[in-house]
Each structure stands twice: as structure tokens, then as C-alpha cells.
Short mmCIF file of N, CA, C and O in Angstrom, two decimals:
data_model
loop_
_atom_site.label_atom_id
_atom_site.label_comp_id
_atom_site.label_asym_id
_atom_site.label_seq_id
_atom_site.Cartn_x
_atom_site.Cartn_y
_atom_site.Cartn_z
N MET A 1 27.12 47.24 -52.01
CA MET A 1 25.76 47.08 -52.46
C MET A 1 25.70 46.21 -53.72
O MET A 1 24.84 45.35 -53.83
N PHE A 2 26.62 46.43 -54.66
CA PHE A 2 26.65 45.66 -55.89
C PHE A 2 26.85 44.17 -55.58
O PHE A 2 26.16 43.33 -56.15
N LEU A 3 27.79 43.86 -54.68
CA LEU A 3 28.05 42.46 -54.35
C LEU A 3 26.86 41.81 -53.67
O LEU A 3 26.55 40.64 -53.93
N ALA A 4 26.18 42.54 -52.82
CA ALA A 4 24.99 42.01 -52.15
C ALA A 4 23.90 41.70 -53.17
O ALA A 4 23.23 40.66 -53.09
N ARG A 5 23.71 42.59 -54.14
CA ARG A 5 22.70 42.36 -55.18
C ARG A 5 23.07 41.17 -56.04
O ARG A 5 22.23 40.35 -56.39
N ARG A 6 24.36 41.05 -56.38
CA ARG A 6 24.80 39.91 -57.19
C ARG A 6 24.57 38.61 -56.43
O ARG A 6 24.08 37.64 -56.99
N GLN A 7 24.88 38.58 -55.15
CA GLN A 7 24.67 37.39 -54.34
C GLN A 7 23.18 37.04 -54.27
O GLN A 7 22.79 35.88 -54.38
N GLN A 8 22.33 38.05 -54.14
CA GLN A 8 20.89 37.82 -54.11
C GLN A 8 20.42 37.24 -55.44
O GLN A 8 19.63 36.30 -55.46
N MET A 9 20.92 37.77 -56.54
CA MET A 9 20.55 37.27 -57.86
C MET A 9 21.00 35.81 -58.02
O MET A 9 20.26 34.99 -58.58
N GLN A 10 22.20 35.48 -57.54
CA GLN A 10 22.69 34.12 -57.63
C GLN A 10 21.81 33.17 -56.82
O GLN A 10 21.47 32.08 -57.29
N GLU A 11 21.43 33.58 -55.63
CA GLU A 11 20.57 32.75 -54.80
C GLU A 11 19.20 32.54 -55.44
O GLU A 11 18.66 31.43 -55.41
N GLU A 12 18.65 33.59 -56.04
CA GLU A 12 17.37 33.46 -56.72
C GLU A 12 17.47 32.51 -57.91
O GLU A 12 16.60 31.67 -58.13
N TRP A 13 18.56 32.65 -58.66
CA TRP A 13 18.75 31.77 -59.82
C TRP A 13 18.88 30.33 -59.35
O TRP A 13 18.23 29.43 -59.89
N LYS A 14 19.70 30.11 -58.33
CA LYS A 14 19.92 28.76 -57.80
C LYS A 14 18.61 28.14 -57.36
O LYS A 14 18.33 26.97 -57.64
N GLU A 15 17.79 28.89 -56.68
CA GLU A 15 16.51 28.39 -56.18
C GLU A 15 15.56 28.04 -57.33
O GLU A 15 14.83 27.06 -57.26
N ASN A 16 15.56 28.83 -58.39
CA ASN A 16 14.61 28.65 -59.49
C ASN A 16 15.12 27.78 -60.63
O ASN A 16 14.35 27.46 -61.54
N ALA A 17 16.38 27.39 -60.58
CA ALA A 17 16.94 26.57 -61.66
C ALA A 17 16.27 25.21 -61.73
O ALA A 17 15.87 24.64 -60.70
N THR A 18 16.14 24.71 -62.92
CA THR A 18 15.58 23.39 -63.13
C THR A 18 16.65 22.34 -62.91
O THR A 18 17.72 22.40 -63.50
N LYS A 19 16.37 21.37 -62.04
CA LYS A 19 17.32 20.29 -61.79
C LYS A 19 17.32 19.36 -62.99
O LYS A 19 16.27 18.90 -63.43
N LEU A 20 18.51 19.08 -63.50
CA LEU A 20 18.63 18.23 -64.68
C LEU A 20 18.82 16.78 -64.29
O LEU A 20 19.30 16.47 -63.19
N ASP A 21 18.48 15.89 -65.21
CA ASP A 21 18.64 14.45 -64.99
C ASP A 21 20.11 14.06 -65.06
O ASP A 21 20.88 14.62 -65.85
N TRP A 22 20.47 13.07 -64.27
CA TRP A 22 21.82 12.52 -64.26
C TRP A 22 21.98 11.61 -65.47
O TRP A 22 21.17 10.71 -65.69
N ILE A 23 23.02 11.84 -66.26
CA ILE A 23 23.32 11.00 -67.42
C ILE A 23 24.29 9.90 -67.02
O ILE A 23 24.15 8.76 -67.41
N GLY A 24 25.31 10.27 -66.24
CA GLY A 24 26.30 9.28 -65.82
C GLY A 24 27.66 9.59 -66.40
O GLY A 24 28.13 10.72 -66.36
N ASP A 25 28.30 8.57 -66.95
CA ASP A 25 29.65 8.72 -67.51
C ASP A 25 29.59 9.49 -68.83
O ASP A 25 28.82 9.13 -69.73
N ILE A 26 30.44 10.51 -68.93
CA ILE A 26 30.48 11.36 -70.14
C ILE A 26 31.94 11.59 -70.49
O ILE A 26 32.76 11.91 -69.62
N THR A 27 32.27 11.45 -71.76
CA THR A 27 33.64 11.69 -72.22
C THR A 27 33.82 13.15 -72.62
O THR A 27 32.85 13.86 -72.89
N MET A 28 35.06 13.58 -72.67
CA MET A 28 35.36 14.95 -73.11
C MET A 28 34.90 15.15 -74.56
O MET A 28 34.47 16.24 -74.92
N GLU A 29 34.97 14.11 -75.36
CA GLU A 29 34.52 14.22 -76.75
C GLU A 29 33.02 14.58 -76.78
O GLU A 29 32.59 15.39 -77.59
N GLU A 30 32.24 13.98 -75.88
CA GLU A 30 30.82 14.31 -75.80
C GLU A 30 30.61 15.74 -75.32
O GLU A 30 29.75 16.46 -75.84
N VAL A 31 31.38 16.15 -74.32
CA VAL A 31 31.27 17.51 -73.79
C VAL A 31 31.53 18.52 -74.90
O VAL A 31 30.79 19.50 -75.05
N LYS A 32 32.55 18.29 -75.70
CA LYS A 32 32.93 19.23 -76.76
C LYS A 32 31.86 19.38 -77.84
O LYS A 32 31.83 20.38 -78.55
N GLN A 33 30.97 18.41 -77.97
CA GLN A 33 29.89 18.49 -78.96
C GLN A 33 28.81 19.49 -78.55
O GLN A 33 28.02 19.92 -79.38
N HIS A 34 28.80 19.87 -77.30
CA HIS A 34 27.78 20.79 -76.77
C HIS A 34 28.46 22.15 -76.56
O HIS A 34 28.90 22.48 -75.47
N ASN A 35 28.54 22.93 -77.64
CA ASN A 35 29.39 24.12 -77.63
C ASN A 35 28.71 25.37 -78.17
O ASN A 35 29.35 26.22 -78.76
N THR A 36 27.40 25.47 -77.95
CA THR A 36 26.68 26.68 -78.37
C THR A 36 26.03 27.31 -77.14
O THR A 36 25.92 26.69 -76.08
N LYS A 37 25.56 28.53 -77.30
CA LYS A 37 24.90 29.22 -76.18
C LYS A 37 23.61 28.53 -75.76
O LYS A 37 23.18 28.64 -74.62
N LYS A 38 22.99 27.80 -76.68
CA LYS A 38 21.74 27.11 -76.35
C LYS A 38 21.96 25.67 -75.90
O LYS A 38 21.04 25.01 -75.43
N ASP A 39 23.19 25.19 -76.05
CA ASP A 39 23.53 23.80 -75.69
C ASP A 39 25.00 23.79 -75.27
O ASP A 39 25.88 23.57 -76.10
N CYS A 40 25.25 24.04 -74.00
CA CYS A 40 26.62 24.21 -73.53
C CYS A 40 26.91 23.33 -72.31
O CYS A 40 26.27 23.47 -71.27
N TRP A 41 27.87 22.42 -72.49
CA TRP A 41 28.33 21.58 -71.39
C TRP A 41 29.75 21.99 -71.04
O TRP A 41 30.54 22.34 -71.92
N VAL A 42 30.08 21.91 -69.74
CA VAL A 42 31.43 22.20 -69.26
C VAL A 42 31.80 21.19 -68.18
O VAL A 42 30.94 20.50 -67.63
N VAL A 43 33.10 21.15 -67.87
CA VAL A 43 33.61 20.28 -66.82
C VAL A 43 34.12 21.17 -65.68
O VAL A 43 34.83 22.14 -65.91
N LEU A 44 33.73 20.82 -64.46
CA LEU A 44 34.20 21.52 -63.26
C LEU A 44 34.46 20.45 -62.20
O LEU A 44 33.55 19.69 -61.86
N ASN A 45 35.69 20.40 -61.73
CA ASN A 45 36.08 19.43 -60.70
C ASN A 45 35.78 17.98 -61.09
O ASN A 45 35.41 17.16 -60.25
N GLY A 46 35.91 17.66 -62.38
CA GLY A 46 35.71 16.29 -62.83
C GLY A 46 34.26 15.91 -63.08
O GLY A 46 33.98 14.77 -63.47
N PHE A 47 33.34 16.84 -62.90
CA PHE A 47 31.93 16.58 -63.18
C PHE A 47 31.51 17.39 -64.41
O PHE A 47 32.07 18.44 -64.69
N VAL A 48 30.50 16.90 -65.10
CA VAL A 48 29.99 17.56 -66.29
C VAL A 48 28.69 18.28 -65.93
O VAL A 48 27.82 17.72 -65.27
N TYR A 49 28.61 19.53 -66.38
CA TYR A 49 27.43 20.36 -66.13
C TYR A 49 26.87 20.84 -67.46
O TYR A 49 27.62 21.27 -68.33
N ASP A 50 25.57 20.80 -67.59
CA ASP A 50 24.88 21.40 -68.74
C ASP A 50 24.47 22.79 -68.29
O ASP A 50 23.46 22.97 -67.61
N ILE A 51 25.26 23.79 -68.65
CA ILE A 51 25.01 25.15 -68.17
C ILE A 51 24.15 25.97 -69.13
O ILE A 51 24.07 27.19 -69.01
N SER A 52 23.47 25.29 -70.04
CA SER A 52 22.67 25.99 -71.04
C SER A 52 21.66 26.95 -70.44
O SER A 52 21.47 28.05 -70.94
N GLN A 53 21.01 26.57 -69.35
CA GLN A 53 20.00 27.46 -68.75
C GLN A 53 20.63 28.59 -67.94
O GLN A 53 19.97 29.56 -67.62
N TYR A 54 21.91 28.46 -67.62
CA TYR A 54 22.59 29.49 -66.81
C TYR A 54 23.41 30.47 -67.66
O TYR A 54 23.60 31.62 -67.28
N ILE A 55 23.84 30.04 -68.80
CA ILE A 55 24.85 30.78 -69.57
C ILE A 55 24.46 32.24 -69.85
O ILE A 55 25.29 33.13 -69.78
N LEU A 56 23.20 32.50 -70.10
CA LEU A 56 22.77 33.88 -70.37
C LEU A 56 22.67 34.72 -69.09
O LEU A 56 22.55 35.93 -69.16
N HIS A 57 22.72 34.07 -67.93
CA HIS A 57 22.69 34.78 -66.65
C HIS A 57 24.10 35.02 -66.10
O HIS A 57 24.25 35.70 -65.10
N HIS A 58 25.09 34.45 -66.75
CA HIS A 58 26.47 34.57 -66.27
C HIS A 58 26.92 36.02 -66.38
O HIS A 58 26.89 36.60 -67.47
N PRO A 59 27.32 36.62 -65.26
CA PRO A 59 27.70 38.05 -65.27
C PRO A 59 28.84 38.38 -66.24
O PRO A 59 28.90 39.48 -66.76
N GLY A 60 29.72 37.41 -66.50
CA GLY A 60 30.84 37.64 -67.42
C GLY A 60 30.50 37.38 -68.87
O GLY A 60 31.36 37.46 -69.73
N GLY A 61 29.25 37.07 -69.14
CA GLY A 61 28.83 36.79 -70.50
C GLY A 61 29.03 35.33 -70.85
O GLY A 61 29.56 34.53 -70.06
N SER A 62 28.61 34.97 -72.02
CA SER A 62 28.67 33.57 -72.45
C SER A 62 29.94 33.23 -73.22
O SER A 62 30.27 32.06 -73.35
N ASN A 63 30.65 34.23 -73.69
CA ASN A 63 31.82 33.96 -74.53
C ASN A 63 32.91 33.18 -73.83
O ASN A 63 33.68 32.46 -74.48
N CYS A 64 32.99 33.27 -72.51
CA CYS A 64 34.04 32.54 -71.81
C CYS A 64 33.82 31.02 -71.85
O CYS A 64 34.72 30.26 -71.53
N PHE A 65 32.64 30.59 -72.29
CA PHE A 65 32.36 29.17 -72.39
C PHE A 65 32.39 28.66 -73.82
O PHE A 65 32.25 27.48 -74.07
N MET A 66 32.55 29.56 -74.77
CA MET A 66 32.51 29.21 -76.17
C MET A 66 33.92 28.90 -76.69
O MET A 66 34.90 29.43 -76.20
N PRO A 67 34.00 28.03 -77.71
CA PRO A 67 35.31 27.76 -78.31
C PRO A 67 35.95 29.06 -78.78
O PRO A 67 35.23 29.97 -79.16
N PRO A 68 37.24 29.19 -78.69
CA PRO A 68 38.24 28.14 -78.45
C PRO A 68 38.56 27.93 -76.98
O PRO A 68 39.54 27.24 -76.68
N ASN A 69 37.79 28.46 -76.06
CA ASN A 69 38.09 28.28 -74.64
C ASN A 69 37.95 26.81 -74.24
O ASN A 69 37.19 26.06 -74.83
N SER A 70 38.68 26.44 -73.22
CA SER A 70 38.67 25.07 -72.72
C SER A 70 37.29 24.70 -72.19
O SER A 70 36.60 25.53 -71.61
N LYS A 71 36.90 23.46 -72.37
CA LYS A 71 35.63 22.98 -71.82
C LYS A 71 35.79 22.60 -70.35
O LYS A 71 34.82 22.47 -69.64
N ASP A 72 37.05 22.40 -69.89
CA ASP A 72 37.28 22.17 -68.47
C ASP A 72 37.54 23.53 -67.84
O ASP A 72 38.60 24.13 -68.02
N ILE A 73 36.54 24.03 -67.12
CA ILE A 73 36.60 25.39 -66.59
C ILE A 73 37.15 25.46 -65.16
O ILE A 73 37.17 26.53 -64.56
N THR A 74 37.62 24.34 -64.62
CA THR A 74 38.02 24.27 -63.22
C THR A 74 39.04 25.33 -62.85
O THR A 74 38.84 26.10 -61.90
N ARG A 75 40.14 25.41 -63.56
CA ARG A 75 41.21 26.37 -63.22
C ARG A 75 40.71 27.81 -63.30
O ARG A 75 40.90 28.60 -62.37
N ASN A 76 40.04 28.15 -64.38
CA ASN A 76 39.53 29.52 -64.54
C ASN A 76 38.45 29.84 -63.52
O ASN A 76 38.37 30.97 -63.04
N TYR A 77 37.61 28.87 -63.20
CA TYR A 77 36.55 29.10 -62.22
C TYR A 77 37.15 29.56 -60.90
O TYR A 77 36.72 30.57 -60.35
N TYR A 78 38.12 28.84 -60.39
CA TYR A 78 38.69 29.18 -59.09
C TYR A 78 39.59 30.41 -59.14
O TYR A 78 39.73 31.11 -58.15
N ALA A 79 40.15 30.70 -60.31
CA ALA A 79 40.97 31.91 -60.46
C ALA A 79 40.10 33.16 -60.43
O ALA A 79 40.46 34.18 -59.85
N VAL A 80 38.92 33.09 -61.04
CA VAL A 80 38.05 34.25 -61.18
C VAL A 80 36.98 34.30 -60.08
O VAL A 80 36.54 35.38 -59.70
N HIS A 81 36.58 33.15 -59.58
CA HIS A 81 35.48 33.07 -58.62
C HIS A 81 35.91 32.41 -57.31
O HIS A 81 35.28 31.44 -56.87
N PRO A 82 36.95 32.88 -56.65
CA PRO A 82 37.43 32.17 -55.46
C PRO A 82 36.41 32.10 -54.33
O PRO A 82 36.49 31.22 -53.48
N LYS A 83 35.43 32.99 -54.32
CA LYS A 83 34.45 33.00 -53.23
C LYS A 83 33.05 32.57 -53.68
O LYS A 83 32.12 32.63 -52.89
N VAL A 84 32.90 32.14 -54.92
CA VAL A 84 31.59 31.69 -55.40
C VAL A 84 31.53 30.17 -55.27
O VAL A 84 32.33 29.45 -55.85
N ASP A 85 30.59 29.70 -54.49
CA ASP A 85 30.42 28.28 -54.22
C ASP A 85 29.92 27.57 -55.48
O ASP A 85 28.89 27.97 -56.04
N PRO A 86 30.60 26.50 -55.93
CA PRO A 86 30.12 25.76 -57.10
C PRO A 86 28.72 25.18 -56.91
O PRO A 86 28.08 24.78 -57.86
N GLU A 87 28.24 25.18 -55.68
CA GLU A 87 26.87 24.73 -55.39
C GLU A 87 25.85 25.53 -56.21
O GLU A 87 24.74 25.05 -56.47
N LEU A 88 26.23 26.71 -56.64
CA LEU A 88 25.35 27.55 -57.45
C LEU A 88 24.82 26.80 -58.67
O LEU A 88 23.67 26.97 -59.06
N ILE A 89 25.65 25.94 -59.26
CA ILE A 89 25.22 25.22 -60.46
C ILE A 89 25.02 23.72 -60.20
O ILE A 89 24.96 22.93 -61.14
N GLU A 90 24.87 23.34 -58.95
CA GLU A 90 24.72 21.91 -58.60
C GLU A 90 23.56 21.24 -59.33
O GLU A 90 23.66 20.09 -59.75
N LYS A 91 22.46 21.95 -59.53
CA LYS A 91 21.30 21.37 -60.21
C LYS A 91 21.59 21.06 -61.68
O LYS A 91 20.83 20.35 -62.33
N LEU A 92 22.69 21.62 -62.19
CA LEU A 92 23.03 21.44 -63.61
C LEU A 92 24.02 20.30 -63.83
O LEU A 92 24.42 20.03 -64.96
N LYS A 93 24.41 19.62 -62.75
CA LYS A 93 25.37 18.51 -62.85
C LYS A 93 24.66 17.32 -63.51
O LYS A 93 23.63 16.86 -63.04
N ILE A 94 25.26 16.83 -64.61
CA ILE A 94 24.62 15.76 -65.36
C ILE A 94 25.46 14.48 -65.45
O ILE A 94 24.98 13.46 -65.92
N GLY A 95 26.72 14.56 -65.02
CA GLY A 95 27.53 13.36 -65.13
C GLY A 95 28.93 13.56 -64.61
O GLY A 95 29.28 14.63 -64.09
N VAL A 96 29.71 12.53 -64.77
CA VAL A 96 31.11 12.55 -64.37
C VAL A 96 31.97 12.35 -65.62
O VAL A 96 31.62 11.57 -66.50
N LEU A 97 33.06 13.09 -65.68
CA LEU A 97 33.96 12.99 -66.83
C LEU A 97 34.75 11.69 -66.74
O LEU A 97 35.33 11.38 -65.70
N VAL A 98 34.75 10.93 -67.81
CA VAL A 98 35.51 9.68 -67.88
C VAL A 98 36.39 9.71 -69.12
O VAL A 98 36.11 10.41 -70.08
N THR A 99 37.46 8.94 -69.05
CA THR A 99 38.31 8.81 -70.22
C THR A 99 37.78 7.66 -71.08
O THR A 99 37.23 6.69 -70.56
N LYS A 100 37.93 7.83 -72.35
CA LYS A 100 37.43 6.82 -73.30
C LYS A 100 38.36 5.62 -73.25
O LYS A 100 39.56 5.76 -73.40
N GLU A 101 37.78 4.46 -73.03
CA GLU A 101 38.58 3.23 -72.99
C GLU A 101 38.81 2.72 -74.40
O GLU A 101 37.95 2.82 -75.25
N ALA A 102 40.02 2.21 -74.60
CA ALA A 102 40.39 1.69 -75.93
C ALA A 102 39.79 0.33 -76.18
O ALA A 102 39.43 -0.38 -75.34
#
């Protein structure tokens, strides 16, 4: 029952989430500047997401996204959420992670 309710809550959140504008190329340095509960960017599978509107709805709390934790959440995401489709936060995708050119 708990899992069914959680899945329902995720679907409701996904449906009601505000789709964010695409920024484009974003460096890790830029991602790291967005490190508060009200302004939080993370990297998942090489894409950058502004999870600010989701962070307070995250069942595990917001601390897992705050420093000193890594801003690239890919490994932890799949370790903890093997059955949660990343599509849940698709509307929050704002760019692609790029390396800074010299």
C-alpha cells in the first residue's frame, strides 16, 4: 500500500510540475553555484536538472542534494532508485553538462 501511494504521489507531482526552459550547455562549475534548497541543480546521466521545485517533495529529504554531496547524482540515483524512472524529473531538465574549454 505504501509503495502504491508513493507511486501515485510521484505521478501527481510529475503531472503538475512546471516545465522549465532549456538553457543548453552548462558546466559543472555553474551547477555547483546552485547549491541551496531554493536553488538546486544536479547532474543525472550527463544532463543538468534544476530540481528546486522538487527538492522539498523528495521522500529522502533535501540533504542528499546539499554539499558536500556530489552534484552528479547518477551513481547514487541508480543505487537507491533502481525502479524509479528518471522521467519523473524530465520537466526539470535544463541543459547538458559540458566540460569547460581552455
